Amino acid sequence: MKINMQSLDQLREDVGDEVYPLIMAQFCDELEQCRSKLAAAVAAADSPAIAELAHSLKSTARTVGLEALADMAEKAENDARAGAEGAIEHAQQLIELSVEGQQELGRLS
């Protein structure tokens, strides 16, 4: 997964070099928690929970430069809110992309 380095550079500039690693660690922790909750929501076919979790993940992923993850979160959120069939599939893809995104961010640390 490609990371938008401009987003990461902007984040680092906004928060400073001391706070930046803390924010990235917090994001990775939250990503794991979100992934676990999302997996439970998918198993339960809980569209409202999928929409809420995807919405939360969408903006945070953009902030740390994970554009593909944010795009998939947006698809999952929109489908879940609309009750579309693709919600579960997009949520499953979101889970997979979140693993890839976390691995990519880990390589940068």
Coordinates of C-alpha atoms in Angstrom, one line a residue:
M1 CA 0.0 0.0 0.0
K2 CA 1.3 3.4 -1.0
I3 CA 1.6 6.0 1.7
N4 CA 1.1 9.7 0.9
M5 CA 4.3 11.0 2.3
Q6 CA 3.1 14.6 2.0
S7 CA 0.3 13.8 4.5
L8 CA 2.8 12.3 6.9
D9 CA 5.2 15.3 6.5
Q10 CA 2.3 17.7 7.1
L11 CA 1.3 15.8 10.2
R12 CA 4.9 15.8 11.5
E13 CA 5.1 19.6 10.8
D14 CA 1.8 20.2 12.6
V15 CA 2.5 18.3 15.7
G16 CA 6.3 18.4 15.9
D17 CA 9.0 15.7 16.0
E18 CA 8.4 14.8 19.7
V19 CA 4.7 14.2 19.4
Y20 CA 4.7 12.6 16.0
P21 CA 5.9 9.1 17.0
L22 CA 3.3 9.1 19.8
I23 CA 0.5 9.9 17.4
M24 CA 1.6 7.2 15.0
A25 CA 1.8 4.6 17.8
Q26 CA -1.7 5.7 19.0
F27 CA -3.0 5.4 15.4
C28 CA -1.6 1.9 15.1
D29 CA -3.2 0.8 18.4
E30 CA -6.5 2.3 17.4
L31 CA -6.3 0.6 14.0
E32 CA -6.0 -2.8 15.7
Q33 CA -9.0 -2.1 17.9
C34 CA -11.0 -0.8 15.0
R35 CA -10.1 -3.9 12.9
S36 CA -11.3 -6.2 15.7
K37 CA -14.6 -4.3 16.1
L38 CA -15.0 -4.2 12.4
A39 CA -14.5 -8.0 12.1
A40 CA -17.2 -8.5 14.8
A41 CA -19.6 -6.1 12.9
V42 CA -19.0 -8.0 9.7
A43 CA -19.7 -11.3 11.4
A44 CA -22.9 -9.9 12.8
A45 CA -23.8 -8.1 9.5
D46 CA -24.2 -5.0 11.6
S47 CA -24.4 -2.2 9.0
P48 CA -24.7 0.7 11.4
A49 CA -21.6 -0.5 13.3
I50 CA -19.7 -0.9 10.0
A51 CA -20.7 2.6 8.9
E52 CA -19.6 4.1 12.2
L53 CA -16.3 2.3 12.3
A54 CA -15.5 3.0 8.7
H55 CA -16.3 6.7 9.1
S56 CA -14.0 6.9 12.1
L57 CA -11.2 5.1 10.2
K58 CA -11.7 7.2 7.0
S59 CA -10.5 10.6 8.3
T60 CA -7.7 9.2 10.5
A61 CA -6.3 7.1 7.6
R62 CA -6.2 10.2 5.4
T63 CA -4.3 12.1 8.1
V64 CA -1.5 9.5 8.2
G65 CA -1.4 9.2 4.4
L66 CA -3.2 5.8 3.9
E67 CA -5.3 7.0 1.0
A68 CA -6.3 3.5 -0.2
L69 CA -7.5 2.6 3.3
A70 CA -9.4 5.9 3.5
D71 CA -11.0 5.3 0.1
M72 CA -12.1 1.8 1.1
A73 CA -13.4 3.1 4.4
E74 CA -15.5 5.6 2.5
K75 CA -16.9 2.9 0.3
A76 CA -17.7 0.7 3.2
E77 CA -19.3 3.5 5.1
N78 CA -21.5 4.6 2.2
D79 CA -22.6 1.1 1.4
A80 CA -23.4 0.3 5.0
R81 CA -25.4 3.5 5.4
A82 CA -27.3 2.7 2.2
G83 CA -27.9 -0.9 3.2
A84 CA -26.1 -2.0 0.0
E85 CA -24.9 -5.5 -0.6
G86 CA -21.4 -4.3 -1.0
A87 CA -21.1 -3.2 2.6
I88 CA -19.9 -6.5 4.0
E89 CA -17.5 -7.1 1.1
H90 CA -16.0 -3.6 1.4
A91 CA -15.7 -3.9 5.2
Q92 CA -13.8 -7.2 4.7
Q93 CA -11.5 -5.4 2.2
L94 CA -11.1 -2.6 4.7
I95 CA -9.9 -5.1 7.3
E96 CA -7.3 -6.5 4.9
L97 CA -6.2 -3.0 3.9
S98 CA -5.8 -2.0 7.5
V99 CA -3.3 -4.8 8.1
E100 CA -1.3 -3.7 5.0
G101 CA -1.5 -0.1 6.1
Q102 CA -0.3 -0.9 9.6
Q103 CA 2.6 -2.9 8.2
E104 CA 3.6 0.0 5.9
L105 CA 3.5 2.5 8.7
G106 CA 5.6 0.1 10.8
R107 CA 8.3 0.0 8.1
L108 CA 8.6 3.8 8.4
S109 CA 9.2 3.7 12.2

